[in-house]
Amino acid sequence: MDKKIVTEMVDWAVAHSPMSLHTFESGIATLLATLAGGLLTFGFVLLKARRDRKESEIAGGTRALFTLMEMWNATKQHQKEIVDPYRNRNDAWLNLHVGPPLNPMLAFDLKDLTFLMEKSPKVLMDVLLEGNRYRLAVYLVDEHRRLATEVVWPKLEAAGMRPGDPPSPEDEIQKIIGPAALKQMQVVTAAVS
């Protein structure tokens, strides 16, 4: 191709082009500004998401600690007021008081603790184990109450024994309540204490 023809074609394209060099530069500048703005926005969104996740983890951990303290306090109070006076006594199965129930609604929300799966699985397992121990304590306290109020005391009352009467010999009481109820009371009382 002739050099003159190429120069004429370029001159014609520049003269008749809908986009000038200035328009092209403006377009590139707009594109770069849009890209930079998008990157900044993405960065801010990412920082906010990280901050929100961290705040959520802290709140979940705090709720779990509160629940753990409530569980500990309830079981410690039951131990101090109900169990300790009868600990290591042979007649604990019969004389252990029926105290107030433990709160069965206390439990950990696993959604609050999922972050521990990655960060500290041992802590998560320890927390879940304490939750299981508390549920067992709730069951044992409730079972002791049920056995005492629905099985043992009704049998003793049916045999003519009343609160305030002089105590009967333990072997007589064991015969009245029967071997099954006796064994249940002994096992549950041993587990509670």
PDB file of N, CA and C in Angstrom, residues 117-182:
ATOM      1  N   MET A 117     -15.681 -23.719  66.272  1.00  0.00           N
ATOM      2  CA  MET A 117     -15.304 -24.929  65.531  1.00  0.00           C
ATOM      3  C   MET A 117     -13.958 -24.746  64.843  1.00  0.00           C
ATOM      4  N   GLU A 118     -13.735 -23.554  64.298  1.00  0.00           N
ATOM      5  CA  GLU A 118     -12.468 -23.281  63.628  1.00  0.00           C
ATOM      6  C   GLU A 118     -11.407 -22.796  64.600  1.00  0.00           C
ATOM      7  N   LYS A 119     -11.800 -21.869  65.478  1.00  0.00           N
ATOM      8  CA  LYS A 119     -10.820 -21.180  66.302  1.00  0.00           C
ATOM      9  C   LYS A 119     -10.360 -21.986  67.511  1.00  0.00           C
ATOM     10  N   SER A 120     -11.267 -22.736  68.125  1.00  0.00           N
ATOM     11  CA  SER A 120     -10.909 -23.484  69.326  1.00  0.00           C
ATOM     12  C   SER A 120     -11.879 -24.638  69.554  1.00  0.00           C
ATOM     13  N   PRO A 121     -11.721 -25.726  68.786  1.00  0.00           N
ATOM     14  CA  PRO A 121     -12.657 -26.844  68.923  1.00  0.00           C
ATOM     15  C   PRO A 121     -12.658 -27.463  70.324  1.00  0.00           C
ATOM     16  N   LYS A 122     -11.523 -27.427  71.018  1.00  0.00           N
ATOM     17  CA  LYS A 122     -11.477 -28.002  72.367  1.00  0.00           C
ATOM     18  C   LYS A 122     -12.373 -27.205  73.321  1.00  0.00           C
ATOM     19  N   VAL A 123     -12.340 -25.881  73.193  1.00  0.00           N
ATOM     20  CA  VAL A 123     -13.205 -25.048  74.032  1.00  0.00           C
ATOM     21  C   VAL A 123     -14.669 -25.356  73.722  1.00  0.00           C
ATOM     22  N   LEU A 124     -14.992 -25.495  72.448  1.00  0.00           N
ATOM     23  CA  LEU A 124     -16.369 -25.829  72.064  1.00  0.00           C
ATOM     24  C   LEU A 124     -16.782 -27.163  72.681  1.00  0.00           C
ATOM     25  N   MET A 125     -15.926 -28.151  72.618  1.00  0.00           N
ATOM     26  CA  MET A 125     -16.254 -29.464  73.193  1.00  0.00           C
ATOM     27  C   MET A 125     -16.427 -29.364  74.710  1.00  0.00           C
ATOM     28  N   ASP A 126     -15.582 -28.573  75.375  1.00  0.00           N
ATOM     29  CA  ASP A 126     -15.716 -28.392  76.824  1.00  0.00           C
ATOM     30  C   ASP A 126     -17.041 -27.719  77.183  1.00  0.00           C
ATOM     31  N   VAL A 127     -17.421 -26.706  76.406  1.00  0.00           N
ATOM     32  CA  VAL A 127     -18.688 -26.003  76.661  1.00  0.00           C
ATOM     33  C   VAL A 127     -19.865 -26.957  76.455  1.00  0.00           C
ATOM     34  N   LEU A 128     -19.832 -27.726  75.370  1.00  0.00           N
ATOM     35  CA  LEU A 128     -20.918 -28.678  75.102  1.00  0.00           C
ATOM     36  C   LEU A 128     -20.976 -29.761  76.179  1.00  0.00           C
ATOM     37  N   LEU A 129     -19.819 -30.196  76.668  1.00  0.00           N
ATOM     38  CA  LEU A 129     -19.781 -31.184  77.742  1.00  0.00           C
ATOM     39  C   LEU A 129     -20.423 -30.628  79.013  1.00  0.00           C
ATOM     40  N   GLU A 130     -20.138 -29.365  79.331  1.00  0.00           N
ATOM     41  CA  GLU A 130     -20.768 -28.751  80.514  1.00  0.00           C
ATOM     42  C   GLU A 130     -22.276 -28.639  80.327  1.00  0.00           C
ATOM     43  N   GLY A 131     -22.710 -28.350  79.108  1.00  0.00           N
ATOM     44  CA  GLY A 131     -24.146 -28.324  78.838  1.00  0.00           C
ATOM     45  C   GLY A 131     -24.783 -29.679  79.067  1.00  0.00           C
ATOM     46  N   ASN A 132     -24.095 -30.738  78.641  1.00  0.00           N
ATOM     47  CA  ASN A 132     -24.601 -32.101  78.855  1.00  0.00           C
ATOM     48  C   ASN A 132     -24.636 -32.444  80.343  1.00  0.00           C
ATOM     49  N   ARG A 133     -23.615 -32.039  81.077  1.00  0.00           N
ATOM     50  CA  ARG A 133     -23.584 -32.299  82.519  1.00  0.00           C
ATOM     51  C   ARG A 133     -24.742 -31.582  83.215  1.00  0.00           C
ATOM     52  N   TYR A 134     -25.003 -30.361  82.804  1.00  0.00           N
ATOM     53  CA  TYR A 134     -26.103 -29.621  83.415  1.00  0.00           C
ATOM     54  C   TYR A 134     -27.442 -30.299  83.124  1.00  0.00           C
ATOM     55  N   ARG A 135     -27.640 -30.726  81.876  1.00  0.00           N
ATOM     56  CA  ARG A 135     -28.898 -31.419  81.540  1.00  0.00           C
ATOM     57  C   ARG A 135     -29.050 -32.688  82.372  1.00  0.00           C
ATOM     58  N   LEU A 136     -27.966 -33.401  82.605  1.00  0.00           N
ATOM     59  CA  LEU A 136     -28.017 -34.598  83.447  1.00  0.00           C
ATOM     60  C   LEU A 136     -28.382 -34.223  84.885  1.00  0.00           C
ATOM     61  N   ALA A 137     -27.797 -33.142  85.402  1.00  0.00           N
ATOM     62  CA  ALA A 137     -28.122 -32.696  86.760  1.00  0.00           C
ATOM     63  C   ALA A 137     -29.604 -32.320  86.863  1.00  0.00           C
ATOM     64  N   VAL A 138     -30.132 -31.633  85.849  1.00  0.00           N
ATOM     65  CA  VAL A 138     -31.555 -31.284  85.832  1.00  0.00           C
ATOM     66  C   VAL A 138     -32.399 -32.549  85.884  1.00  0.00           C
ATOM     67  N   TYR A 139     -32.034 -33.531  85.065  1.00  0.00           N
ATOM     68  CA  TYR A 139     -32.781 -34.795  85.042  1.00  0.00           C
ATOM     69  C   TYR A 139     -32.725 -35.485  86.415  1.00  0.00           C
ATOM     70  N   LEU A 140     -31.537 -35.565  87.008  1.00  0.00           N
ATOM     71  CA  LEU A 140     -31.392 -36.277  88.286  1.00  0.00           C
ATOM     72  C   LEU A 140     -32.173 -35.589  89.406  1.00  0.00           C
ATOM     73  N   VAL A 141     -32.128 -34.267  89.461  1.00  0.00           N
ATOM     74  CA  VAL A 141     -32.886 -33.534  90.486  1.00  0.00           C
ATOM     75  C   VAL A 141     -34.380 -33.765  90.279  1.00  0.00           C
ATOM     76  N   ASP A 142     -34.823 -33.711  89.028  1.00  0.00           N
ATOM     77  CA  ASP A 142     -36.242 -33.954  88.739  1.00  0.00           C
ATOM     78  C   ASP A 142     -36.639 -35.401  89.049  1.00  0.00           C
ATOM     79  N   GLU A 143     -35.765 -36.334  88.725  1.00  0.00           N
ATOM     80  CA  GLU A 143     -36.065 -37.749  88.991  1.00  0.00           C
ATOM     81  C   GLU A 143     -36.108 -38.014  90.495  1.00  0.00           C
ATOM     82  N   HIS A 144     -35.210 -37.401  91.259  1.00  0.00           N
ATOM     83  CA  HIS A 144     -35.242 -37.549  92.714  1.00  0.00           C
ATOM     84  C   HIS A 144     -36.563 -37.011  93.263  1.00  0.00           C
ATOM     85  N   ARG A 145     -36.971 -35.851  92.770  1.00  0.00           N
ATOM     86  CA  ARG A 145     -38.241 -35.262  93.204  1.00  0.00           C
ATOM     87  C   ARG A 145     -39.405 -36.188  92.868  1.00  0.00           C
ATOM     88  N   ARG A 146     -39.414 -36.703  91.638  1.00  0.00           N
ATOM     89  CA  ARG A 146     -40.503 -37.580  91.197  1.00  0.00           C
ATOM     90  C   ARG A 146     -40.568 -38.835  92.056  1.00  0.00           C
ATOM     91  N   LEU A 147     -39.431 -39.482  92.273  1.00  0.00           N
ATOM     92  CA  LEU A 147     -39.410 -40.713  93.084  1.00  0.00           C
ATOM     93  C   LEU A 147     -39.899 -40.433  94.508  1.00  0.00           C
ATOM     94  N   ALA A 148     -39.411 -39.341  95.087  1.00  0.00           N
ATOM     95  CA  ALA A 148     -39.788 -39.030  96.469  1.00  0.00           C
ATOM     96  C   ALA A 148     -41.275 -38.719  96.576  1.00  0.00           C
ATOM     97  N   THR A 149     -41.777 -37.849  95.695  1.00  0.00           N
ATOM     98  CA  THR A 149     -43.164 -37.383  95.843  1.00  0.00           C
ATOM     99  C   THR A 149     -44.200 -38.324  95.254  1.00  0.00           C
ATOM    100  N   GLU A 150     -43.821 -39.093  94.244  1.00  0.00           N
ATOM    101  CA  GLU A 150     -44.807 -39.952  93.582  1.00  0.00           C
ATOM    102  C   GLU A 150     -44.697 -41.428  93.961  1.00  0.00           C
ATOM    103  N   VAL A 151     -43.551 -41.841  94.519  1.00  0.00           N
ATOM    104  CA  VAL A 151     -43.382 -43.265  94.822  1.00  0.00           C
ATOM    105  C   VAL A 151     -43.162 -43.498  96.320  1.00  0.00           C
ATOM    106  N   VAL A 152     -42.086 -42.932  96.856  1.00  0.00           N
ATOM    107  CA  VAL A 152     -41.687 -43.260  98.228  1.00  0.00           C
ATOM    108  C   VAL A 152     -42.654 -42.660  99.247  1.00  0.00           C
ATOM    109  N   TRP A 153     -42.897 -41.374  99.208  1.00  0.00           N
ATOM    110  CA  TRP A 153     -43.754 -40.750 100.219  1.00  0.00           C
ATOM    111  C   TRP A 153     -45.172 -41.310 100.203  1.00  0.00           C
ATOM    112  N   PRO A 154     -45.778 -41.527  99.049  1.00  0.00           N
ATOM    113  CA  PRO A 154     -47.122 -42.130  99.076  1.00  0.00           C
ATOM    114  C   PRO A 154     -47.139 -43.522  99.721  1.00  0.00           C
ATOM    115  N   LYS A 155     -46.090 -44.318  99.493  1.00  0.00           N
ATOM    116  CA  LYS A 155     -46.040 -45.655 100.109  1.00  0.00           C
ATOM    117  C   LYS A 155     -45.889 -45.544 101.624  1.00  0.00           C
ATOM    118  N   LEU A 156     -45.068 -44.595 102.069  1.00  0.00           N
ATOM    119  CA  LEU A 156     -44.883 -44.410 103.511  1.00  0.00           C
ATOM    120  C   LEU A 156     -46.177 -43.910 104.162  1.00  0.00           C
ATOM    121  N   GLU A 157     -46.858 -43.003 103.495  1.00  0.00           N
ATOM    122  CA  GLU A 157     -48.132 -42.498 104.022  1.00  0.00           C
ATOM    123  C   GLU A 157     -49.185 -43.606 104.054  1.00  0.00           C
ATOM    124  N   ALA A 158     -49.197 -44.447 103.026  1.00  0.00           N
ATOM    125  CA  ALA A 158     -50.158 -45.557 102.987  1.00  0.00           C
ATOM    126  C   ALA A 158     -49.893 -46.544 104.122  1.00  0.00           C
ATOM    127  N   ALA A 159     -48.629 -46.625 104.562  1.00  0.00           N
ATOM    128  CA  ALA A 159     -48.279 -47.520 105.673  1.00  0.00           C
ATOM    129  C   ALA A 159     -48.527 -46.856 107.022  1.00  0.00           C
ATOM    130  N   GLY A 160     -49.035 -45.620 106.998  1.00  0.00           N
ATOM    131  CA  GLY A 160     -49.372 -44.944 108.250  1.00  0.00           C
ATOM    132  C   GLY A 160     -48.283 -44.046 108.796  1.00  0.00           C
ATOM    133  N   MET A 161     -47.213 -43.837 108.078  1.00  0.00           N
ATOM    134  CA  MET A 161     -46.143 -42.951 108.560  1.00  0.00           C
ATOM    135  C   MET A 161     -46.453 -41.507 108.150  1.00  0.00           C
ATOM    136  N   ARG A 162     -46.289 -40.610 109.099  1.00  0.00           N
ATOM    137  CA  ARG A 162     -46.567 -39.190 108.874  1.00  0.00           C
ATOM    138  C   ARG A 162     -45.336 -38.371 109.252  1.00  0.00           C
ATOM    139  N   PRO A 163     -45.182 -37.220 108.612  1.00  0.00           N
ATOM    140  CA  PRO A 163     -44.082 -36.334 109.024  1.00  0.00           C
ATOM    141  C   PRO A 163     -44.255 -35.939 110.483  1.00  0.00           C
ATOM    142  N   GLY A 164     -43.163 -35.928 111.209  1.00  0.00           N
ATOM    143  CA  GLY A 164     -43.209 -35.577 112.627  1.00  0.00           C
ATOM    144  C   GLY A 164     -43.328 -36.784 113.541  1.00  0.00           C
ATOM    145  N   ASP A 165     -43.739 -37.937 112.993  1.00  0.00           N
ATOM    146  CA  ASP A 165     -43.789 -39.158 113.809  1.00  0.00           C
ATOM    147  C   ASP A 165     -42.354 -39.568 114.150  1.00  0.00           C
ATOM    148  N   PRO A 166     -42.196 -40.311 115.248  1.00  0.00           N
ATOM    149  CA  PRO A 166     -40.849 -40.814 115.552  1.00  0.00           C
ATOM    150  C   PRO A 166     -40.344 -41.659 114.373  1.00  0.00           C
ATOM    151  N   PRO A 167     -39.077 -41.543 114.068  1.00  0.00           N
ATOM    152  CA  PRO A 167     -38.556 -42.277 112.910  1.00  0.00           C
ATOM    153  C   PRO A 167     -38.653 -43.787 113.096  1.00  0.00           C
ATOM    154  N   SER A 168     -38.996 -44.462 112.024  1.00  0.00           N
ATOM    155  CA  SER A 168     -39.055 -45.924 112.014  1.00  0.00           C
ATOM    156  C   SER A 168     -37.680 -46.460 111.652  1.00  0.00           C
ATOM    157  N   PRO A 169     -37.419 -47.701 112.005  1.00  0.00           N
ATOM    158  CA  PRO A 169     -36.140 -48.305 111.618  1.00  0.00           C
ATOM    159  C   PRO A 169     -36.014 -48.332 110.083  1.00  0.00           C
ATOM    160  N   GLU A 170     -34.790 -48.149 109.628  1.00  0.00           N
ATOM    161  CA  GLU A 170     -34.550 -48.053 108.189  1.00  0.00           C
ATOM    162  C   GLU A 170     -34.955 -49.324 107.464  1.00  0.00           C
ATOM    163  N   ASP A 171     -34.729 -50.494 108.054  1.00  0.00           N
ATOM    164  CA  ASP A 171     -35.096 -51.743 107.366  1.00  0.00           C
ATOM    165  C   ASP A 171     -36.621 -51.857 107.206  1.00  0.00           C
ATOM    166  N   GLU A 172     -37.385 -51.299 108.150  1.00  0.00           N
ATOM    167  CA  GLU A 172     -38.840 -51.300 108.021  1.00  0.00           C
ATOM    168  C   GLU A 172     -39.265 -50.394 106.861  1.00  0.00           C
ATOM    169  N   ILE A 173     -38.643 -49.244 106.753  1.00  0.00           N
ATOM    170  CA  ILE A 173     -38.941 -48.306 105.661  1.00  0.00           C
ATOM    171  C   ILE A 173     -38.597 -48.942 104.321  1.00  0.00           C
ATOM    172  N   GLN A 174     -37.464 -49.629 104.255  1.00  0.00           N
ATOM    173  CA  GLN A 174     -37.055 -50.285 103.007  1.00  0.00           C
ATOM    174  C   GLN A 174     -38.079 -51.329 102.571  1.00  0.00           C
ATOM    175  N   LYS A 175     -38.623 -52.081 103.538  1.00  0.00           N
ATOM    176  CA  LYS A 175     -39.646 -53.076 103.199  1.00  0.00           C
ATOM    177  C   LYS A 175     -40.917 -52.407 102.686  1.00  0.00           C
ATOM    178  N   ILE A 176     -41.277 -51.289 103.281  1.00  0.00           N
ATOM    179  CA  ILE A 176     -42.509 -50.594 102.882  1.00  0.00           C
ATOM    180  C   ILE A 176     -42.396 -50.079 101.446  1.00  0.00           C
ATOM    181  N   ILE A 177     -41.279 -49.467 101.105  1.00  0.00           N
ATOM    182  CA  ILE A 177     -41.189 -48.876  99.759  1.00  0.00           C
ATOM    183  C   ILE A 177     -40.826 -49.910  98.696  1.00  0.00           C
ATOM    184  N   GLY A 178     -40.298 -51.047  99.101  1.00  0.00           N
ATOM    185  CA  GLY A 178     -39.999 -52.121  98.163  1.00  0.00           C
ATOM    186  C   GLY A 178     -38.613 -52.000  97.542  1.00  0.00           C
ATOM    187  N   PRO A 179     -38.095 -53.139  97.054  1.00  0.00           N
ATOM    188  CA  PRO A 179     -36.718 -53.162  96.551  1.00  0.00           C
ATOM    189  C   PRO A 179     -36.502 -52.305  95.301  1.00  0.00           C
ATOM    190  N   ALA A 180     -37.493 -52.213  94.417  1.00  0.00           N
ATOM    191  CA  ALA A 180     -37.309 -51.443  93.182  1.00  0.00           C
ATOM    192  C   ALA A 180     -37.197 -49.945  93.490  1.00  0.00           C
ATOM    193  N   ALA A 181     -38.140 -49.436  94.284  1.00  0.00           N
ATOM    194  CA  ALA A 181     -38.101 -48.017  94.639  1.00  0.00           C
ATOM    195  C   ALA A 181     -36.871 -47.699  95.481  1.00  0.00           C
ATOM    196  N   LEU A 182     -36.503 -48.627  96.367  1.00  0.00           N
ATOM    197  CA  LEU A 182     -35.304 -48.435  97.193  1.00  0.00           C
ATOM    198  C   LEU A 182     -34.070 -48.290  96.309  1.00  0.00           C
TER     199      LEU A 182
END
